[in-house]
């Protein structure tokens, strides 16, 4: 919904719909090429076609809107990884999952950037708690750990006594590559750098 379209009032009991519209408006502002600074209570209200005070029934402040956006995008990431986690063998699934991660980052760069902090990281006096932040990305990380374990169980990767740590290392490697692709016009190095990175961080056997 754009600011030029009149907004129909939600019927009684449809407060959840308004919350979704507020989140969608914030995402639209990001997708239009802005960053977190473009997502203000006033701009979100204008994009959603509502009065700014209406936001407070659902969100305490701007950081809480950004948190909802990040939670939504983390859920989409987890869904993309789950969908990719199919194939005839563990190696195929590993590479499919990792490339699904990289593809999502490339397709939605503004959303991806705020998923991992950007400028929105809330101050200590905001409505966001440490528990809110600690839960972000947990499902996606668990899925990465599961696909790594499947490779070990299949005998195509070296075992480790710290599967969680290996999953974190793989995530950070994918994140670094995704970030580098986003900020440079032409990536240096070989065309198969993603495959090399995944092979190394997943401890795949040669």
Coordinates of C-alpha atoms in Angstrom, one line a residue:
X1 CA 0.0 0.0 0.0
X2 CA 1.4 3.4 -0.9
X3 CA 0.7 6.7 0.7
X4 CA -1.4 7.8 -2.3
X5 CA -3.9 5.0 -1.8
X6 CA -6.7 5.6 0.7
X7 CA -6.7 3.0 3.5
X8 CA -9.8 1.2 4.5
X9 CA -10.3 1.1 8.3
X10 CA -9.9 -2.4 9.7
X11 CA -12.9 -4.0 11.2
X12 CA -13.0 -4.7 15.0
X13 CA -10.7 -7.5 15.9
X14 CA -8.4 -6.9 12.9
X15 CA -5.6 -5.3 14.9
X16 CA -3.2 -8.0 13.9
X17 CA -3.8 -7.0 10.3
X18 CA -2.7 -3.4 11.0
X19 CA 0.4 -4.7 12.7
X20 CA 1.3 -6.7 9.5
X21 CA 0.6 -3.6 7.4
X22 CA 3.0 -1.5 9.6
X23 CA 5.7 -4.2 9.2
X24 CA 5.1 -4.3 5.4
X25 CA 5.4 -0.5 5.2
X26 CA 8.8 -0.6 6.9
X27 CA 10.0 -3.4 4.6
X28 CA 8.8 -1.4 1.6
X29 CA 10.8 1.7 2.7
X30 CA 13.9 -0.5 3.0
X31 CA 13.3 -2.1 -0.4
X32 CA 12.9 1.3 -2.1
X33 CA 16.6 1.8 -1.5
X34 CA 16.6 3.4 1.9
X35 CA 18.2 2.2 5.1
X36 CA 17.0 2.3 8.7
X37 CA 17.1 6.0 8.8
X38 CA 14.3 6.0 6.2
X39 CA 12.2 4.0 8.6
X40 CA 10.7 6.5 11.1
X41 CA 7.3 6.4 12.8
X42 CA 6.2 9.2 10.5
X43 CA 7.4 7.6 7.3
X44 CA 5.9 4.2 8.2
X45 CA 2.6 5.7 9.1
X46 CA 2.6 7.6 5.8
X47 CA 3.5 4.5 3.8
X48 CA 0.8 2.4 5.6
X49 CA -1.8 5.2 5.2
X50 CA -2.5 5.6 8.9
X51 CA -2.1 8.3 11.5
X52 CA 1.3 8.0 13.4
X53 CA -0.3 7.6 16.8
X54 CA -2.0 4.4 15.5
X55 CA 1.4 2.7 15.5
X56 CA 1.7 2.8 19.3
X57 CA -1.1 0.3 19.8
X58 CA 1.3 -2.3 18.3
X59 CA 4.9 -0.9 18.6
X60 CA 6.5 1.1 21.4
X61 CA 9.1 2.8 19.2
X62 CA 11.0 2.6 16.0
X63 CA 13.4 -0.1 17.2
X64 CA 10.5 -2.4 18.0
X65 CA 9.3 -2.0 14.4
X66 CA 12.8 -2.8 13.1
X67 CA 12.9 -5.9 15.4
X68 CA 9.6 -7.1 13.9
X69 CA 11.1 -6.7 10.4
X70 CA 14.2 -8.6 11.4
X71 CA 12.2 -11.4 13.0
X72 CA 10.1 -11.7 9.8
X73 CA 13.2 -11.8 7.6
X74 CA 14.9 -14.3 9.8
X75 CA 11.8 -16.5 9.5
X76 CA 12.0 -16.1 5.7
X77 CA 15.6 -17.1 5.8
X78 CA 14.9 -20.2 7.8
X79 CA 12.0 -21.1 5.4
X80 CA 14.4 -20.7 2.4
X81 CA 17.0 -22.9 4.0
X82 CA 14.3 -25.6 4.9
X83 CA 13.1 -25.5 1.3
X84 CA 16.6 -26.0 0.0
X85 CA 17.4 -28.8 2.4
X86 CA 16.3 -31.4 -0.1
X87 CA 18.3 -33.7 -2.4
X88 CA 19.7 -37.2 -2.9
X89 CA 22.6 -36.8 -0.5
X90 CA 24.0 -34.8 2.4
X91 CA 26.6 -33.0 0.2
X92 CA 23.9 -31.8 -2.3
X93 CA 21.7 -30.6 0.6
X94 CA 24.7 -28.7 2.2
X95 CA 25.5 -26.8 -0.9
X96 CA 21.8 -26.1 -1.7
X97 CA 21.3 -24.7 1.8
X98 CA 24.4 -22.5 1.7
X99 CA 23.6 -21.1 -1.8
X100 CA 20.0 -20.4 -0.7
X101 CA 21.5 -18.3 2.1
X102 CA 23.7 -16.4 -0.4
X103 CA 20.9 -16.0 -2.9
X104 CA 18.5 -14.5 -0.3
X105 CA 21.2 -12.0 0.7
X106 CA 21.7 -11.0 -2.9
X107 CA 18.0 -10.7 -3.7
X108 CA 17.2 -8.5 -0.7
X109 CA 20.3 -6.6 0.2
X110 CA 18.7 -3.9 2.3
X111 CA 16.7 -6.4 4.3
X112 CA 19.7 -8.7 4.7
X113 CA 21.9 -5.9 6.0
X114 CA 19.5 -4.9 8.8
X115 CA 19.1 -8.6 9.8
X116 CA 22.6 -8.4 11.2
X117 CA 22.6 -5.0 12.9
X118 CA 23.2 -2.2 10.5
X119 CA 22.3 1.2 12.0
X120 CA 19.2 -0.1 13.8
X121 CA 20.9 -1.8 16.7
X122 CA 18.8 -0.6 19.7
X123 CA 20.1 1.5 22.5
X124 CA 19.9 0.2 26.1
X125 CA 16.9 2.5 26.8
X126 CA 14.8 1.2 23.9
X127 CA 12.0 -1.4 24.2
X128 CA 14.3 -4.2 22.9
X129 CA 15.6 -6.8 25.4
X130 CA 18.6 -9.0 25.2
X131 CA 16.3 -12.0 25.0
X132 CA 14.7 -10.5 21.8
X133 CA 18.1 -10.3 20.2
X134 CA 19.4 -13.7 21.4
X135 CA 16.6 -15.5 19.7
X136 CA 17.3 -14.0 16.2
X137 CA 18.4 -16.6 13.7
X138 CA 18.2 -19.5 16.0
X139 CA 16.2 -21.7 13.6
X140 CA 18.5 -21.0 10.7
X141 CA 21.6 -21.8 12.7
X142 CA 20.0 -25.0 14.0
X143 CA 19.3 -26.0 10.4
X144 CA 23.0 -25.3 9.4
X145 CA 24.1 -27.5 12.3
X146 CA 21.7 -30.3 11.2
X147 CA 23.0 -30.3 7.6
X148 CA 26.6 -30.3 8.8
X149 CA 25.8 -33.3 11.1
X150 CA 24.2 -35.1 8.1
X151 CA 27.5 -34.7 6.2
X152 CA 29.5 -36.2 9.2
X153 CA 27.0 -39.0 9.5
X154 CA 27.3 -39.8 5.8
X155 CA 31.1 -40.0 6.1
X156 CA 31.8 -37.1 3.7
X157 CA 32.9 -34.6 6.4
X158 CA 35.4 -34.8 9.3
X159 CA 33.7 -35.1 12.6
X160 CA 33.9 -32.4 15.3
X161 CA 33.2 -32.2 19.0
X162 CA 31.7 -28.7 18.6
X163 CA 29.0 -28.9 15.9
X164 CA 27.4 -25.7 17.1
X165 CA 30.8 -23.9 16.7
X166 CA 31.2 -25.3 13.2
X167 CA 27.7 -24.1 12.3
X168 CA 28.6 -20.6 13.6
X169 CA 31.8 -20.6 11.6
X170 CA 30.0 -21.6 8.4
X171 CA 27.4 -18.9 9.0
X172 CA 30.0 -16.3 9.5
X173 CA 31.8 -17.4 6.4
X174 CA 28.6 -17.2 4.3
X175 CA 27.8 -13.8 5.9
X176 CA 31.3 -12.5 5.0
X177 CA 31.0 -13.6 1.4
X178 CA 27.4 -12.2 1.1
X179 CA 28.6 -8.9 2.5
X180 CA 31.6 -8.7 0.2
X181 CA 29.4 -9.4 -2.8
X182 CA 27.1 -6.5 -1.7
X183 CA 29.8 -3.9 -1.3
X184 CA 32.2 -4.5 -4.2
X185 CA 31.4 -4.0 -7.9
X186 CA 33.4 -7.1 -8.9
X187 CA 34.4 -9.9 -6.6
X188 CA 38.1 -10.8 -6.7
X189 CA 39.2 -14.4 -6.8
X190 CA 38.0 -17.6 -8.4
X191 CA 34.4 -18.0 -9.6
X192 CA 34.0 -21.1 -7.4
X193 CA 34.9 -19.2 -4.2
X194 CA 31.6 -20.1 -2.6
X195 CA 32.2 -23.8 -3.1
X196 CA 35.7 -23.5 -1.7
X197 CA 34.5 -21.6 1.3
X198 CA 31.7 -24.1 2.0
X199 CA 34.0 -27.1 1.5
X200 CA 36.6 -25.7 3.9
X201 CA 34.2 -24.6 6.7
X202 CA 32.1 -27.8 6.5
X203 CA 35.3 -29.9 6.8
X204 CA 34.4 -31.9 3.7
X205 CA 36.7 -34.7 2.8
X206 CA 38.6 -34.3 -0.4

